Short mmCIF file of C-alpha atoms in Angstrom, two decimals:
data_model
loop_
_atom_site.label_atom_id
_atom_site.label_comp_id
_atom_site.label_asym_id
_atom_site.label_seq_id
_atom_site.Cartn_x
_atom_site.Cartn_y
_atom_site.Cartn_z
CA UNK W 612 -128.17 -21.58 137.23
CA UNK W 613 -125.01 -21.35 139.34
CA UNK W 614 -125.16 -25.31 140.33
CA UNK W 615 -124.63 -25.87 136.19
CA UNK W 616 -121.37 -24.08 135.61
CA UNK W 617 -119.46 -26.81 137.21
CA UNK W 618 -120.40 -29.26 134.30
CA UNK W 619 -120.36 -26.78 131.66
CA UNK W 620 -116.96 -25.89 132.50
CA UNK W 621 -115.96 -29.68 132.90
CA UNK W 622 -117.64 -30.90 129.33
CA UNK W 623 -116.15 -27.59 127.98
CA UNK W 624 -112.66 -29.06 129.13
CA UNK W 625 -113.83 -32.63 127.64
CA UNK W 626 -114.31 -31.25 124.29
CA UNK W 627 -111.03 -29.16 124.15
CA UNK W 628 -108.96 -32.43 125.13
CA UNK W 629 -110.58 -34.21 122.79
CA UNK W 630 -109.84 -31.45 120.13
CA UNK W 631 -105.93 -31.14 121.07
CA UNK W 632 -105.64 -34.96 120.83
CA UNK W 633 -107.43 -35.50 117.76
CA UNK W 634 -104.73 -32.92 115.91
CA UNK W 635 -101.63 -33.99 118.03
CA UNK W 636 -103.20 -37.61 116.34
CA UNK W 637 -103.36 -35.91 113.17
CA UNK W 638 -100.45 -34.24 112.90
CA UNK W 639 -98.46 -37.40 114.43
CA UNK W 640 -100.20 -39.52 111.68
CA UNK W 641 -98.96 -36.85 108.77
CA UNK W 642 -95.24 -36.90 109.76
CA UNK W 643 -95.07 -40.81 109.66
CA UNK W 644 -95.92 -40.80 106.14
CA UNK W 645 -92.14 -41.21 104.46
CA UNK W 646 -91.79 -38.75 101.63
CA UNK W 647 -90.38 -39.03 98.24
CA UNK W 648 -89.13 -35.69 96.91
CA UNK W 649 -88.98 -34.82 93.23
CA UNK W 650 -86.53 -32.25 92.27
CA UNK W 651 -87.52 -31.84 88.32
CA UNK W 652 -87.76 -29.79 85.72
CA UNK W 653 -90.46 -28.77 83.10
CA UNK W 654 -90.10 -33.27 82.53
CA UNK W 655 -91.56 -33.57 85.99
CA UNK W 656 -93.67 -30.31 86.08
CA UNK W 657 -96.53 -31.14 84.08
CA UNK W 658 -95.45 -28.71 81.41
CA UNK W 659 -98.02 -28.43 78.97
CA UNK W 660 -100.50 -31.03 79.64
CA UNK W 661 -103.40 -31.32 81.92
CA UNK W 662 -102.45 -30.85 85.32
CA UNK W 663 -102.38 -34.43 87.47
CA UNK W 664 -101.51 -36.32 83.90
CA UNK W 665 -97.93 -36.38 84.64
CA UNK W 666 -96.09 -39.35 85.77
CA UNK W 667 -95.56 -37.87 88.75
CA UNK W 668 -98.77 -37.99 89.73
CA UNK W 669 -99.45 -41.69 87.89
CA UNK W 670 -96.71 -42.75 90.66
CA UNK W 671 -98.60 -41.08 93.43
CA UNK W 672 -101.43 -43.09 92.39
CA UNK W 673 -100.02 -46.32 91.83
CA UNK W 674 -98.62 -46.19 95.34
CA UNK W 675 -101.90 -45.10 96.84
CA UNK W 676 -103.54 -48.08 95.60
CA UNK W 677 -101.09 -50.44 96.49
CA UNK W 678 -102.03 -49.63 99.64
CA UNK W 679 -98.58 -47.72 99.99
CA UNK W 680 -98.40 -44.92 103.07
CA UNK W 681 -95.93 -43.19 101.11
CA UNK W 682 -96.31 -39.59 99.93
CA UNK W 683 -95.08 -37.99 96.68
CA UNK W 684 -93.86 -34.04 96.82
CA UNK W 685 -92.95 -32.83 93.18
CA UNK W 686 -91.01 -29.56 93.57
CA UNK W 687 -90.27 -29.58 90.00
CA UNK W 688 -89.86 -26.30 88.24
CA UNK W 689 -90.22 -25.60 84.60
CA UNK W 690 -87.06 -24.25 83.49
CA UNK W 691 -85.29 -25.60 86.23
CA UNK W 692 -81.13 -25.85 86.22
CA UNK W 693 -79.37 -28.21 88.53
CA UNK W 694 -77.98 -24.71 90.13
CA UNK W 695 -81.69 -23.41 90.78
CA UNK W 696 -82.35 -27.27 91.74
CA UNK W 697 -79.14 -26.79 94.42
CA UNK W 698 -80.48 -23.32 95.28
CA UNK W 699 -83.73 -24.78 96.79
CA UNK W 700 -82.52 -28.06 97.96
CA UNK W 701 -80.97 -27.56 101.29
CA UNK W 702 -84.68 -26.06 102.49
CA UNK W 703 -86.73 -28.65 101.27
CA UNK W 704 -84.80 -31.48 102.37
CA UNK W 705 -85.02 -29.55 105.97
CA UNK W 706 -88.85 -28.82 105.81
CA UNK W 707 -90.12 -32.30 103.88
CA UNK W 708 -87.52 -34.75 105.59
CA UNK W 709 -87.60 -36.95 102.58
CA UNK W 710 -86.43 -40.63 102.53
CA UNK W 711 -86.03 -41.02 99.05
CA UNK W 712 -85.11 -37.93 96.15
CA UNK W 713 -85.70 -37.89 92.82
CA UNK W 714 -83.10 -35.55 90.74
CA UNK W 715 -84.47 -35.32 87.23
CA UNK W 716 -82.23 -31.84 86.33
CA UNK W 717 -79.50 -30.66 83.90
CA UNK W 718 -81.64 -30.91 80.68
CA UNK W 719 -81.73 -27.36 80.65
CA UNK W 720 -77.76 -27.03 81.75
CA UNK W 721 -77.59 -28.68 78.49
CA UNK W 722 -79.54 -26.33 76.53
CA UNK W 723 -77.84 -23.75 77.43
CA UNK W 724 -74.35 -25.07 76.77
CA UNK W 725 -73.04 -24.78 80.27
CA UNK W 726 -70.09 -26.59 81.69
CA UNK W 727 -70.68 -30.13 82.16
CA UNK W 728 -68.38 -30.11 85.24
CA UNK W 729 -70.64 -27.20 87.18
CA UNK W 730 -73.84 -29.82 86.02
CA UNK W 731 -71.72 -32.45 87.33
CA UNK W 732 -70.42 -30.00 90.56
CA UNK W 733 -74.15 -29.31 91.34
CA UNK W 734 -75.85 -32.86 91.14
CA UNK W 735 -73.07 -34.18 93.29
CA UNK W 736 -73.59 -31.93 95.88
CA UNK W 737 -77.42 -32.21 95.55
CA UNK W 738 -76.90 -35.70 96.01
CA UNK W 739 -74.32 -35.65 98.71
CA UNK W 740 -77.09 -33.15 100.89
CA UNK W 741 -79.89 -35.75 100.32
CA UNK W 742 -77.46 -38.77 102.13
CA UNK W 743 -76.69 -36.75 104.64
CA UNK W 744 -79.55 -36.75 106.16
CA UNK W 745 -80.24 -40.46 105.34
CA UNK W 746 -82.45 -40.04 102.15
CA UNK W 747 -81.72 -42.72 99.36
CA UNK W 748 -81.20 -40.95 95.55
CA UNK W 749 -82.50 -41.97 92.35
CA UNK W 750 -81.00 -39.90 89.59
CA UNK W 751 -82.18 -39.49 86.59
CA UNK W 752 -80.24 -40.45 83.73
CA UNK W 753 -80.67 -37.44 80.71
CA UNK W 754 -79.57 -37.97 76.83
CA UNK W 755 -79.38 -34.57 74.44
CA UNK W 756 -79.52 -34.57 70.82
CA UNK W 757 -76.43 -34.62 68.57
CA UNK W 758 -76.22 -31.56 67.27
CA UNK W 759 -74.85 -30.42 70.27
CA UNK W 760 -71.72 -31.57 69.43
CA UNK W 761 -70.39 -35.27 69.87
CA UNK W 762 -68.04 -34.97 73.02
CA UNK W 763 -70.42 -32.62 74.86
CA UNK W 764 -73.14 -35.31 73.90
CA UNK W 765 -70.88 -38.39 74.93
CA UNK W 766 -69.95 -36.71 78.21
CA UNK W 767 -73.52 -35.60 79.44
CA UNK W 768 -74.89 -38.81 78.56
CA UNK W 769 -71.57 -40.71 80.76
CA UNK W 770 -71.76 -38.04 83.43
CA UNK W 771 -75.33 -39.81 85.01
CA UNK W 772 -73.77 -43.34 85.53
CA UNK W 773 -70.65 -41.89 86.44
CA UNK W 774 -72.08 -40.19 89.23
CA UNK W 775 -74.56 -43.30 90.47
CA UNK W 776 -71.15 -45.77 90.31
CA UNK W 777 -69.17 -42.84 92.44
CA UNK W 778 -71.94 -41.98 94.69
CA UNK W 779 -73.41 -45.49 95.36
CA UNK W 780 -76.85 -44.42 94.67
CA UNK W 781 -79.64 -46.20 92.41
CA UNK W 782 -79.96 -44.99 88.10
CA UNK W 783 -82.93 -44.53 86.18
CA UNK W 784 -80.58 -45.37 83.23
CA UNK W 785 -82.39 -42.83 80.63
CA UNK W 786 -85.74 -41.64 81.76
CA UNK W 787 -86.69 -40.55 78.24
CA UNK W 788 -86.31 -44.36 76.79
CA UNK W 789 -89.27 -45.43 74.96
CA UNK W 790 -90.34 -41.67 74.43
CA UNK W 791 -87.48 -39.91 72.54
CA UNK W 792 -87.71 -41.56 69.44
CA UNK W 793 -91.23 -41.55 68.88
CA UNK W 794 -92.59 -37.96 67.64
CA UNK W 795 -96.26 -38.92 68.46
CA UNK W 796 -95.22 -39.00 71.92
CA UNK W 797 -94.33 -34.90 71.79
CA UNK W 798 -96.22 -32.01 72.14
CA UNK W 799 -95.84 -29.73 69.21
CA UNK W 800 -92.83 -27.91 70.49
CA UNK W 801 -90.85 -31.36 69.64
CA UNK W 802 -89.20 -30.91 73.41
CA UNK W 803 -92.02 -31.60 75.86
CA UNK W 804 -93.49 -34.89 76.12
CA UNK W 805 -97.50 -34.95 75.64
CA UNK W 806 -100.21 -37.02 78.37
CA UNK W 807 -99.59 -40.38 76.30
CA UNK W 808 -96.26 -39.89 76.92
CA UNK W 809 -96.64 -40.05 81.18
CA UNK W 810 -97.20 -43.45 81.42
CA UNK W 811 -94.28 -44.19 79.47
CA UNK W 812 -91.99 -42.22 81.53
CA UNK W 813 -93.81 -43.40 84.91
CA UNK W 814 -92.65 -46.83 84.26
CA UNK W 815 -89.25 -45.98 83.69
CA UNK W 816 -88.42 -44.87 86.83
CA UNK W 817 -90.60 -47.34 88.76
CA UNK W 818 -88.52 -49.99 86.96
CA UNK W 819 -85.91 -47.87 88.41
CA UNK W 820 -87.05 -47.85 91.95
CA UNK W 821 -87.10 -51.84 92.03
CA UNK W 822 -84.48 -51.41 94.57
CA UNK W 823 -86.92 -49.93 97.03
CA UNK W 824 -89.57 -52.19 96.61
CA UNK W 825 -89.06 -53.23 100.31
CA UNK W 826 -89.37 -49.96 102.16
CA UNK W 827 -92.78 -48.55 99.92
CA UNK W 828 -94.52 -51.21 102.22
CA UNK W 829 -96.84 -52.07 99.57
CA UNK W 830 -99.37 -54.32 99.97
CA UNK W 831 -99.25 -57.84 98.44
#
């Protein structure tokens, strides 16, 4: 019995290499998939429809089957301000090493009638912390009703390009075009768009992200 320990111990050894390198593979594989980080609100959060409808998830599909390595993290938060969006930035950008963010806030700033130059203070920064650690930015451009009045209207709907000319970083001009003018295309709170809605909205922004086609490495 004592003459088979030797080999025991040595195909023991076998098997635990093989183990370690099969997850240092693993995990080696995982972090070379580039990330695109959404930083959303209720828009991006699948609020009220069925969840993996949203057109987050349409553009984490369309990617996959363009043969596409890249991955799609959606930390969007219903309810979300572009304060809470700040708040939570600075760790995600450290833990998910994004290349490209999404920043699809300050619809809520605007419903709650806060100062357009904190919106304005907080995106910048948000933006600013995503190039510095060499991420691109695609903001998204956000449009409020009227009735808010017609100079907070006109300057929340100028502060998105202002901020893409300033910063040097790519526009999705106004994510809700298409959808905003079409009731059918709202759930029945007249705020939230429904399912048909998604698709809608998905190719807004990858219209938008026509800029990146070269670094998705999608297949042709």
């Amino acid at each position: 019995m004592n003459q088979n320990k030797p080999s025991t111990f040595i195909s023991t050894k076998v098997i635990a290499i093989g183990l370690f390198c099969l997850l240092i593979s693993f995990v080696t594989s995982a972090r070379s998939n580039p990330i695109i980080l959404v930083m959303g609100d209720s828009l991006s959060a699948e609020y009220g429809i069925t969840r993996g409808s949203g057109w987050v998830k349409l553009l984490e599909s369309h990617l996959q089957t363009q043969g596409s390595p890249w991955i799609v993290f959606n930390a969007s938060i219903s309810g979300e301000t572009s304060a809470g969006g700040l708040t939570r930035l600075p760790s995600l950008l450290e833990q998910k090493k994004p290349r490209i963010v999404f920043l699809e806030l300050g619809a809520n700033d605007a419903l709650r009638g806060l100062s357009i130059d904190e919106t304005e203070k907080n995106l910048r920064k948000m933006i600013q912390l995503s190039k510095k650690i060499g991420a691109k930015v695609l903001l998204f451009g956000i449009q409020i009703p009227p009735n808010y009045g017609q100079d907070y209207t006109k300057k929340f709907k100028e502060l998105y390009p202002k901020l893409a000319i300033q910063e040097g970083i790519e526009l999705v001009p106004f994510f809700m075009s298409g959808v905003a003018s079409n009731p059918a295309l709202f759930q029945t709170d007249n705020i939230h768009p429904n399912e048909k809605a998604q698709a809608i909205l998905f190719k807004n922004v990858w219209g938008a992200m026509a800029p990146y086609q070269s670094i998705l490495n999608i297949q042709k």
